[in-house]
Short mmCIF file of C-alpha atoms in Angstrom, two decimals:
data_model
loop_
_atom_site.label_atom_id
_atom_site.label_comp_id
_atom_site.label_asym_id
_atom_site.label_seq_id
_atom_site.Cartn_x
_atom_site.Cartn_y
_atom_site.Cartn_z
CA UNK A 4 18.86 116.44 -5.94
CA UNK A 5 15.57 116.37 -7.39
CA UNK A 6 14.76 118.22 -11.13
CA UNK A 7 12.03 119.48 -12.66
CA UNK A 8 9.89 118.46 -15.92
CA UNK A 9 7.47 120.50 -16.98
CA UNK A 10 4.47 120.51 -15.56
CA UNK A 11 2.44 118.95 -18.55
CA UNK A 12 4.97 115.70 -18.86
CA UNK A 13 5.68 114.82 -15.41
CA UNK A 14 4.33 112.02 -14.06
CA UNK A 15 1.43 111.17 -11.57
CA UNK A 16 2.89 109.91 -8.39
CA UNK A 17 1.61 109.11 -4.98
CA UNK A 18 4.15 109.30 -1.79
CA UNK A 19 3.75 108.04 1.13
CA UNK A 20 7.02 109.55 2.21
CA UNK A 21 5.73 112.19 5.14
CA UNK A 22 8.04 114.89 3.26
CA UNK A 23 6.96 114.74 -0.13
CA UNK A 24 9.48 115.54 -3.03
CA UNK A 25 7.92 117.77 -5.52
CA UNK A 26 11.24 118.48 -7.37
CA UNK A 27 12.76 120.92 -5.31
CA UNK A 28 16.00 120.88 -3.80
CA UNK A 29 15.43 121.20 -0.11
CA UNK A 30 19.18 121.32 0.50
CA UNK A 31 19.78 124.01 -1.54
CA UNK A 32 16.81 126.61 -1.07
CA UNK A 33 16.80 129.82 1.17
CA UNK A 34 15.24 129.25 4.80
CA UNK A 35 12.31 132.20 6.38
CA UNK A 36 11.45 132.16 9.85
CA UNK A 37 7.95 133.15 10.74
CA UNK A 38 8.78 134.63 13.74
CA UNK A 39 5.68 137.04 14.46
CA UNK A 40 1.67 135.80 14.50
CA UNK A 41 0.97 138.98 12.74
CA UNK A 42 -1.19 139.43 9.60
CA UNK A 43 1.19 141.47 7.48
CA UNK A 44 4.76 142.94 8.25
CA UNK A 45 8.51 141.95 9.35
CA UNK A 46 8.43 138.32 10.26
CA UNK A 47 5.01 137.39 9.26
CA UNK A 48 4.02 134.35 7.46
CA UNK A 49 2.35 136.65 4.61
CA UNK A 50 5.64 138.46 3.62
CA UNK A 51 7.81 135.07 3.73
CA UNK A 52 5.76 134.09 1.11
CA UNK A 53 6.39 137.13 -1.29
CA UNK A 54 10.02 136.48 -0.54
CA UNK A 55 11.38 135.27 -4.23
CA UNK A 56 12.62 132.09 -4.83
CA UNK A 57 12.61 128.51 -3.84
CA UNK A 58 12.24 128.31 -0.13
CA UNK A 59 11.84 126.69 2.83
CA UNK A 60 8.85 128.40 5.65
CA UNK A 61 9.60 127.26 8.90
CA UNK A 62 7.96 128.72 12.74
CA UNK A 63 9.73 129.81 15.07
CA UNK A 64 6.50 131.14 17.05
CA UNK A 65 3.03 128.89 17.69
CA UNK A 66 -0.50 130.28 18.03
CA UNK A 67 -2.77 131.87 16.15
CA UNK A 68 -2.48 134.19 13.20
CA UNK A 69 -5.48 136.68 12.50
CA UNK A 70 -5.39 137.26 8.78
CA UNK A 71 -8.04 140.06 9.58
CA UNK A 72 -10.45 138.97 6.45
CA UNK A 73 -7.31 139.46 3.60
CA UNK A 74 -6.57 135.82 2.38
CA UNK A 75 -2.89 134.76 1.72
CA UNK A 76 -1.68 134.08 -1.84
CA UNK A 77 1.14 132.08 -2.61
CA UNK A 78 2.66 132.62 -5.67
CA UNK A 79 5.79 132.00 -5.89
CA UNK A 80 6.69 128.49 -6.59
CA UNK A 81 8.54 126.03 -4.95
CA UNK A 82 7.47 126.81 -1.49
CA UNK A 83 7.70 124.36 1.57
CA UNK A 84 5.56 125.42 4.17
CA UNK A 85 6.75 123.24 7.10
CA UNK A 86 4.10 123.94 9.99
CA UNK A 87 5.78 121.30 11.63
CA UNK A 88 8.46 123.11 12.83
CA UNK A 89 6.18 125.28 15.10
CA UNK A 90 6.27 124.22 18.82
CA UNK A 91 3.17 122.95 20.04
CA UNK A 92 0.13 123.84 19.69
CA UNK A 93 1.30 124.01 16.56
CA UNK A 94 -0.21 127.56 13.91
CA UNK A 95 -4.10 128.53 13.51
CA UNK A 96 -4.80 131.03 10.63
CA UNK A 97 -8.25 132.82 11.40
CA UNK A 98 -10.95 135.34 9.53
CA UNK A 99 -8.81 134.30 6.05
CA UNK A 100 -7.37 131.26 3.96
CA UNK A 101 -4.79 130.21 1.75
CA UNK A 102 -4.93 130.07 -2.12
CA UNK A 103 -2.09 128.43 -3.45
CA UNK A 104 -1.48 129.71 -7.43
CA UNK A 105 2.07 128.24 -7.93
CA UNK A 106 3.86 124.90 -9.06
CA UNK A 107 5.62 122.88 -6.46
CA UNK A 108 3.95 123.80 -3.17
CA UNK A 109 3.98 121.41 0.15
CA UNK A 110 1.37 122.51 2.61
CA UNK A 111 1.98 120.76 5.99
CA UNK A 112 0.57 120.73 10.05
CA UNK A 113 -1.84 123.66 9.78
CA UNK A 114 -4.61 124.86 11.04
CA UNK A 115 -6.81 126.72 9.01
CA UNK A 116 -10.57 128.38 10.45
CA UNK A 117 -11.85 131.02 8.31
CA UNK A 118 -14.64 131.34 9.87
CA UNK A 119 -17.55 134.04 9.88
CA UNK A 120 -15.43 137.26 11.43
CA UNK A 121 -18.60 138.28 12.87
CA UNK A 122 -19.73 139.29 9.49
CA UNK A 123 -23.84 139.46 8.75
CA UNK A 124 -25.61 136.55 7.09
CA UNK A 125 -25.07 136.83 3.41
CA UNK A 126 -22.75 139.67 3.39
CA UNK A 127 -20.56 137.73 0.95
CA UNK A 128 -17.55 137.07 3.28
CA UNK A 129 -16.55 133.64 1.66
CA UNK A 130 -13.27 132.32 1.97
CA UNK A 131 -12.01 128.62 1.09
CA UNK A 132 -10.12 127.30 3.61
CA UNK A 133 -7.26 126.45 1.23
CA UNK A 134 -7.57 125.99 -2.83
CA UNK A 135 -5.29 126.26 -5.79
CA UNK A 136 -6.14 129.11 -8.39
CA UNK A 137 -4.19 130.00 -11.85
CA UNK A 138 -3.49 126.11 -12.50
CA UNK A 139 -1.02 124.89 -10.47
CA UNK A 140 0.91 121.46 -10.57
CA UNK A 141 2.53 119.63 -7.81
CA UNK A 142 0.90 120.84 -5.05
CA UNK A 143 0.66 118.82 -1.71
CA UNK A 144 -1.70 119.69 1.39
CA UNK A 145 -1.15 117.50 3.36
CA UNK A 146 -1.81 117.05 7.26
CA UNK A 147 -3.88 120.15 7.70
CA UNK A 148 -6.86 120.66 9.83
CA UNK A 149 -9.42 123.29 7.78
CA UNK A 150 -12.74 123.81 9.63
CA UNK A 151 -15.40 126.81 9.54
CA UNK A 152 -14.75 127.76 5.62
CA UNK A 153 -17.00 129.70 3.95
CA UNK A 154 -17.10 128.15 0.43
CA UNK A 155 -15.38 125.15 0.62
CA UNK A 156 -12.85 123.40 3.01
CA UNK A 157 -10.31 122.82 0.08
CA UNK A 158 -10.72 122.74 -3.31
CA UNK A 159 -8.54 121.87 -6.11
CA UNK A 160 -9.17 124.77 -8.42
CA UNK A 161 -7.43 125.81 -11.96
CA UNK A 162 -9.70 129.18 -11.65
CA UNK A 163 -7.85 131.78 -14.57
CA UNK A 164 -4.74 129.83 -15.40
CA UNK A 165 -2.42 132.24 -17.40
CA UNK A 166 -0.89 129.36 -19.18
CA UNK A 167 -4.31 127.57 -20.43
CA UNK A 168 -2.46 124.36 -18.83
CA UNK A 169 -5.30 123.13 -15.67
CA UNK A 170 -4.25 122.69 -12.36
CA UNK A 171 -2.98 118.78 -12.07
CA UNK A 172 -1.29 116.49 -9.55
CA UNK A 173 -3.12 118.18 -6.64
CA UNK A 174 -3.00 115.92 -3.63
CA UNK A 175 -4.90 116.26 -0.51
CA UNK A 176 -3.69 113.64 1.68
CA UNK A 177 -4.64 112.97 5.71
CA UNK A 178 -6.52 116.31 6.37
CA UNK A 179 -9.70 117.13 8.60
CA UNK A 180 -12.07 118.92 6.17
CA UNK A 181 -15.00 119.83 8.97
CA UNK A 182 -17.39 121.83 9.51
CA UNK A 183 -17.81 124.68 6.97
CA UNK A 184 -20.60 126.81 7.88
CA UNK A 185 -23.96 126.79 6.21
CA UNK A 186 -26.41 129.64 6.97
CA UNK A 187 -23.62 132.25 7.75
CA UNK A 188 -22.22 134.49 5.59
CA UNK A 189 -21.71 132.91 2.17
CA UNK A 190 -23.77 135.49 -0.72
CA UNK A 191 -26.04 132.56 -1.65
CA UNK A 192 -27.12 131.91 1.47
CA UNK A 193 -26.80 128.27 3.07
CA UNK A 194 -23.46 126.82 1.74
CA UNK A 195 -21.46 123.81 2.99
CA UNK A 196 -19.37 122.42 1.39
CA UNK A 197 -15.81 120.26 1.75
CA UNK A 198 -14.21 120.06 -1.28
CA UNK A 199 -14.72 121.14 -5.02
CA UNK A 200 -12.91 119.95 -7.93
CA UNK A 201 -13.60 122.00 -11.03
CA UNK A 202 -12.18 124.63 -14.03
CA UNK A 203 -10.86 120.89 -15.46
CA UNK A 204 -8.75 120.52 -13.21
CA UNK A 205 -6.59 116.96 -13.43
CA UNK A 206 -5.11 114.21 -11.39
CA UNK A 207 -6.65 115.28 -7.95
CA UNK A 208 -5.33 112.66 -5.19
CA UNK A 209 -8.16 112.88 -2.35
CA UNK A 210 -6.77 110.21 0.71
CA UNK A 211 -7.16 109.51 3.84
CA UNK A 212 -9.05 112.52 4.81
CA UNK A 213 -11.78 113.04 7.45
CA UNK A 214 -14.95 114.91 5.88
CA UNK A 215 -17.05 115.87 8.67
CA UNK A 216 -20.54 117.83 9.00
CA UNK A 217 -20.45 119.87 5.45
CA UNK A 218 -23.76 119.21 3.97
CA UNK A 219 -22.28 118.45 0.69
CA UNK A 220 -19.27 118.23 -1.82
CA UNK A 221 -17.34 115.09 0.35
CA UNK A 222 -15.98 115.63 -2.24
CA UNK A 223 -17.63 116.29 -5.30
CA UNK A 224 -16.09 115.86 -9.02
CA UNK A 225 -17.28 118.57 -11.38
CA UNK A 226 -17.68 117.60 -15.60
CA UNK A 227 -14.01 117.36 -17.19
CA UNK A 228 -12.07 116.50 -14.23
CA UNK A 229 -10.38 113.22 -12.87
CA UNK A 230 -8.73 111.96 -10.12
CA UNK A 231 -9.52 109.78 -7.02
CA UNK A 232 -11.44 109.65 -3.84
CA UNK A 233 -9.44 106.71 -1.43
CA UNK A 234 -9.26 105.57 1.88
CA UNK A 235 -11.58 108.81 3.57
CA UNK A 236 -14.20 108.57 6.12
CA UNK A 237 -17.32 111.06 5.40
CA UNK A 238 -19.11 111.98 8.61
CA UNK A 239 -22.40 113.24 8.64
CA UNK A 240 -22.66 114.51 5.72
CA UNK A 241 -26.27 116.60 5.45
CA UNK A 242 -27.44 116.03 2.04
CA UNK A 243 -24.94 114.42 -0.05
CA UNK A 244 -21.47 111.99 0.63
CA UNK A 245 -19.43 111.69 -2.88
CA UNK A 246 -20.40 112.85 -5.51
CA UNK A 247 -20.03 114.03 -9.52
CA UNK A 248 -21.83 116.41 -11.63
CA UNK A 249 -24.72 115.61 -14.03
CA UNK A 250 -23.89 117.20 -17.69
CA UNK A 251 -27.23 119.40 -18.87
CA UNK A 252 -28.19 120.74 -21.89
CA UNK A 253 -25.73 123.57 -21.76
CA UNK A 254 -22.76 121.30 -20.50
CA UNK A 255 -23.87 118.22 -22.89
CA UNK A 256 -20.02 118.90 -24.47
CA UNK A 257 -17.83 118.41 -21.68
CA UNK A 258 -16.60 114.99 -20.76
CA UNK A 259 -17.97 113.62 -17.62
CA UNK A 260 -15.16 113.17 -14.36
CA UNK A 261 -13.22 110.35 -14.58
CA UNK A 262 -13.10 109.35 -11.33
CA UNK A 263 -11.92 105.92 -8.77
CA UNK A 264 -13.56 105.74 -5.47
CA UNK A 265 -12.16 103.07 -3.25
CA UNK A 266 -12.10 101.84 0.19
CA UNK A 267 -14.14 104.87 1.71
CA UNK A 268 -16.72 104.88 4.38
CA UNK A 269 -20.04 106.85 5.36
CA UNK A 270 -21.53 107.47 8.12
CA UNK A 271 -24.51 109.17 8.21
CA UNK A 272 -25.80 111.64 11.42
CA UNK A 273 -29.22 111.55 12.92
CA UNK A 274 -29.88 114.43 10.61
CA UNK A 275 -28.12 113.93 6.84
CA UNK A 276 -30.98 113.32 4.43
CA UNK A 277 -32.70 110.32 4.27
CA UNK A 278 -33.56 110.29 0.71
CA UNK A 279 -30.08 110.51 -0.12
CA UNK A 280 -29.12 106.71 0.96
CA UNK A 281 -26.42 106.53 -0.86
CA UNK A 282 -22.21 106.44 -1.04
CA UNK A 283 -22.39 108.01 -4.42
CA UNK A 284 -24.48 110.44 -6.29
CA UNK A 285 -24.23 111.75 -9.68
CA UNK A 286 -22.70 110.32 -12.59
CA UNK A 287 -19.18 109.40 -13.82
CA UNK A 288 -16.80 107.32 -15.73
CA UNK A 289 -16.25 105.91 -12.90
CA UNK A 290 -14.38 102.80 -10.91
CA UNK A 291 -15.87 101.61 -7.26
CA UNK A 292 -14.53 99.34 -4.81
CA UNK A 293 -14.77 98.52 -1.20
CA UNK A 294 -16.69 101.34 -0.21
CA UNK A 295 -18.79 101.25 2.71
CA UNK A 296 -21.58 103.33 4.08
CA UNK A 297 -24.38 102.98 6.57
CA UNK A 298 -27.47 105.48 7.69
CA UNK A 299 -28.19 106.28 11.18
CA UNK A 300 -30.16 103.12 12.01
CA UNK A 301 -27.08 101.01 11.13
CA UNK A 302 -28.54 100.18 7.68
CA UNK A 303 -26.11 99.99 4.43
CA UNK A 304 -25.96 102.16 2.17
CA UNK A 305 -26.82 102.04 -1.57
CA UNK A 306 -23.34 102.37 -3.69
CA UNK A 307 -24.90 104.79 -6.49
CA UNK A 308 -28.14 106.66 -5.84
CA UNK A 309 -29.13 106.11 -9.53
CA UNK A 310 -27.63 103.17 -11.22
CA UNK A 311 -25.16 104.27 -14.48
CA UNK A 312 -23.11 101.85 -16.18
CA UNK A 313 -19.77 102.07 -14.06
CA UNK A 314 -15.77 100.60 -14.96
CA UNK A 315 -13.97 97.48 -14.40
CA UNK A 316 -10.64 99.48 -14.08
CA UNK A 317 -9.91 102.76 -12.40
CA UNK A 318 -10.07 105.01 -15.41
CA UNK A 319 -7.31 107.07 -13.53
CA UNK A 320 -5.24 106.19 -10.68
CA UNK A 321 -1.31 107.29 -9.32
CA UNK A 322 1.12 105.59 -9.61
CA UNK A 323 2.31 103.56 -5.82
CA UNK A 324 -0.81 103.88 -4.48
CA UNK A 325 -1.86 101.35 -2.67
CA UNK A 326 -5.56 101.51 -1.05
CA UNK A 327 -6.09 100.03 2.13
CA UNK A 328 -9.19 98.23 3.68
CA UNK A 329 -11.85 99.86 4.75
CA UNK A 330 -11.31 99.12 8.30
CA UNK A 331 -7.65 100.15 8.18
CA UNK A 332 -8.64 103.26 6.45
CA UNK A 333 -11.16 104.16 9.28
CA UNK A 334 -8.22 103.54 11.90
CA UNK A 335 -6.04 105.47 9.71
CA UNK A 336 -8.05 108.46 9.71
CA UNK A 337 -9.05 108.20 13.38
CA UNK A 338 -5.65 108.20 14.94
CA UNK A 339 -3.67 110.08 11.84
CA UNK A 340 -5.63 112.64 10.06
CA UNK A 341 -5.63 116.49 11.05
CA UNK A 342 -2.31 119.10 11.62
CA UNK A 343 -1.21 117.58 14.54
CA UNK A 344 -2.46 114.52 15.40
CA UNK A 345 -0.09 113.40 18.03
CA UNK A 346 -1.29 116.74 20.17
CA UNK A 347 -4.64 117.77 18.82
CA UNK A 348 -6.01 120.76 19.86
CA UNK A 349 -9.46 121.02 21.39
CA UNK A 350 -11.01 121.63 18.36
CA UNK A 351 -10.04 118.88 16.21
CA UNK A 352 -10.18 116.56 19.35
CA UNK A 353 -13.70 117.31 19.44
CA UNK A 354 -14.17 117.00 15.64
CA UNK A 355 -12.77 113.26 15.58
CA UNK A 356 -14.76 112.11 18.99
CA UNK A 357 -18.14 113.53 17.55
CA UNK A 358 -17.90 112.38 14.03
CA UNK A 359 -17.07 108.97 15.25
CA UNK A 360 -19.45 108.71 18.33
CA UNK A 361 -22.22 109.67 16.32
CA UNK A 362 -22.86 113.53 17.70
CA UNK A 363 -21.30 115.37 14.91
CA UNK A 364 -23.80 118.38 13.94
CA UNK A 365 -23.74 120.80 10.84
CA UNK A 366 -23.29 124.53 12.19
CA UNK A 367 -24.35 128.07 11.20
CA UNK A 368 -21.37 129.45 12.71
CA UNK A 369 -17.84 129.03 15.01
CA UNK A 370 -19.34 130.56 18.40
CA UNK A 371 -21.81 127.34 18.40
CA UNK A 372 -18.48 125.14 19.05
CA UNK A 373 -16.75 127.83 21.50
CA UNK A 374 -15.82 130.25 18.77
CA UNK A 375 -12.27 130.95 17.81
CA UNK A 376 -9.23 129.36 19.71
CA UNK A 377 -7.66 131.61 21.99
CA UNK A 378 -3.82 130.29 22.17
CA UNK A 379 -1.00 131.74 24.43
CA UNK A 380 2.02 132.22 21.72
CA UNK A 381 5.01 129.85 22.14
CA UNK A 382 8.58 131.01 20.78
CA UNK A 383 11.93 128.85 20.08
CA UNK A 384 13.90 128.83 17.56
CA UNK A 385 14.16 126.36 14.42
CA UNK A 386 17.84 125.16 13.98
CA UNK A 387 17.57 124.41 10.35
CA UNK A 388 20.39 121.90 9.30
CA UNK A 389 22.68 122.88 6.37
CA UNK A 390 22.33 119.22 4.96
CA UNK A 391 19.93 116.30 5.04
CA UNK A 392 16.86 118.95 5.54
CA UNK A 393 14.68 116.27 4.55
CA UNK A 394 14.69 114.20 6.80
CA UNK A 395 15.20 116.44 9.38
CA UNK A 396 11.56 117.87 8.31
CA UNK A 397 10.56 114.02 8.18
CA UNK A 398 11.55 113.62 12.03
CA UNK A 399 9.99 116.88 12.59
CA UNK A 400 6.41 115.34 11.09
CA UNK A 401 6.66 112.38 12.72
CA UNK A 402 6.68 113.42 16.35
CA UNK A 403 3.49 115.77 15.48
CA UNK A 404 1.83 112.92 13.97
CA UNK A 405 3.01 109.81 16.07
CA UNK A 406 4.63 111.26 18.82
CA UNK A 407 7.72 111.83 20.44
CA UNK A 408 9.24 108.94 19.85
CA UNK A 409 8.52 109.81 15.76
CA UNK A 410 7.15 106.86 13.44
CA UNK A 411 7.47 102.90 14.39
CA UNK A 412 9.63 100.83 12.35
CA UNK A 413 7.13 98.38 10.07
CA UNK A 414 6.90 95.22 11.90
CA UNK A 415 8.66 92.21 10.06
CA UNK A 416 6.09 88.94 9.26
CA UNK A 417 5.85 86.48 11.05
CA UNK A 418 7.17 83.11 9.35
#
């Protein structure tokens, strides 16, 4: 049985388990069915969440769930969100996104496409795909497939924490962050971005992640944050790949990100800037290693844009990590990232063979990739086992992820 320390003295961990353990007692905590695709009422995904107390979300229902423009908010903590349980094609949330704002949250095998409703250009509709608010700790998102977002694809936010404590341990961990619309409906006009790390937030994991056609923000470190960028492949990116913030005059106080950015490649698209040749851009205390980027001619990248003095030792890094090389990452990502990558949907199927083949395009809005999904709903029902839920949730995330047979056993060396 796992316990809880409090959220300022625990420790930074990475798993590689595929059910992370965030300190809550899977065994022990009430089970919800989702058994309705609804936005709100009896069954729906939305009130399971208000339910109170430590619990575990699982689907007995597949297809796609029209939040109808009102974001979900998950506030209670200690929440397992097990989108693995659904039969396949698995759960799409639509026209809304998910802000997590509680301690001890696992986010798994979702698919999440805000995109633009069919609002006007500018009109202010801008929903993250998924983020944290009100500095949470311990959260996990981790095999989700967020495309079309209005802001950003997920961010790791610690936006009006009520405890003055920033959000911290945030990991985002084999994801497909793709796609967020540019000219569309975002209040500032052209805005597209994949993730944002800000409000100080600490200890943000970012790993084995596909980044795909946002213009910027692959990810991008603001001043007075830290964690590390490993093991993703950034596809097309239009303007800028990784990067940190500058401090100015007015920011000339705050601490610059502290920041490790390992084993990552970049691949530009016919049409990402050309002026920005680089991996990096910005400044950090930062730690680099076996990053790898090339433009669309096949040339290499430049590591930093502008040369800064950078570290001989990750100023920050979790403990059990364990980066890969770059070619294993790129494999990785390719045959492991998204919701379900055993039985991808059309959508992400698409997103993988273009931002690999070299076709991948920043869009304006979801109808220029065949709009919304249109999914016949599935029903069964989830057997949830009294005992030994965890790995029962592990099997669960295997089969979506490898396939039916569920993961391989490592291969012993040979002598």
């Amino acid at each position: 049985m796992s316990t809880s320390l409090p959220a300022q003295t625990a420790p930074w961990k990475w798993q590689h388990a595929l059910v992370p353990d965030v300190g809550m007692d899977l065994d022990a905590a009430q089970v919800i069915h989702v058994t309705s695709l609804a936005s709100k009422g009896k069954g729906t995904l939305r009130d399971s969440l208000k339910v109170p107390g430590p619990k575990i979300v699982v689907f007995d229902v597949a297809g796609v769930i029209d939040l109808e423009m009102k974001g979900i908010e998950i506030k209670e903590p200690q929440v397992y969100i097990a989108g693995q349980t659904a039969p396949a094609p698995g759960i799409t949330l639509i026209k809304g996104g998910l802000s997590i704002e509680a301690n001890q949250v696992v986010l798994q095998h979702l698919h999440v496409r805000p995109g633009d409703a069919g609002q006007p250009k500018k009109s202010g509709w801008q929903p993250d795909g998924i983020t944290t608010s009100g500095g949470p700790a311990d959260v996990w998102i981790d095999h989700c497939s967020v495309t079309w977002s209005l802001d950003e694809g997920i961010s790791a936010s610690t936006y009006k924490s009520p405890t003055g404590e920033p959000a911290q341990r945030i990991f985002i961990r084999n994801c497909i962050i793709a796609e967020s619309l540019n000219d569309a409906t975002h209040e500032e006009g052209p805005h597209s971005k994949g993730t944002l790390v800000l409000d100080g937030t600490q200890h943000v994991a970012i790993a084995g992640n596909l980044y795909s056609s946002n213009v910027e923000r692959n990810p991008v470190f603001k001043l007075n944050t830290s964690g590390v960028v490993v093991n993703n492949v950034i596809a097309n990116p239009g303007q800028r790949a990784i990067h940190a913030s500058v401090p100015t005059a007015e920011t000339a106080n705050l601490p610059r990100a502290k920041i490790a950015v390992v084993g990552n490649a970049v691949f530009f698209g016919e049409k990402s800037k050309r002026s920005a040749r680089a991996i990096f851009e910005g400044t950090a205390d930062g730690y680099f290693k076996d990053n790898e980027g090339y433009d669309w001619f096949g040339q290499p990248l430049d590591l930093l844009r502008a040369p800064f003095p950078t570290l001989e030792q990750p100023p920050v890094w979790p403990e059990g990590l364990k980066a890969l090389g770059t070619t294993a990452a790129i494999w990785q990502v390719t045959r492991f990232a998204g919701a379900r990558p055993a039985e991808r949907d059309a959508i992400d199927r698409r997103i993988v063979e273009q931002a690999f083949g070299g076709t991948a395009r920043v869009i304006d809005s979801q109808e220029e990739v065949g709009g919304y999904p249109k999914i016949e709903p599935v029903t069964h029902v989830v057997e949830v086992p009294e005992k030994k839920r965890t790995e029962w949730l592990e099997k669960l995330a295997a089969e979506v992820i490898y396939g039916p047979e569920g993961k391989p056993k490592a291969r012993s060396s040979t002598p």
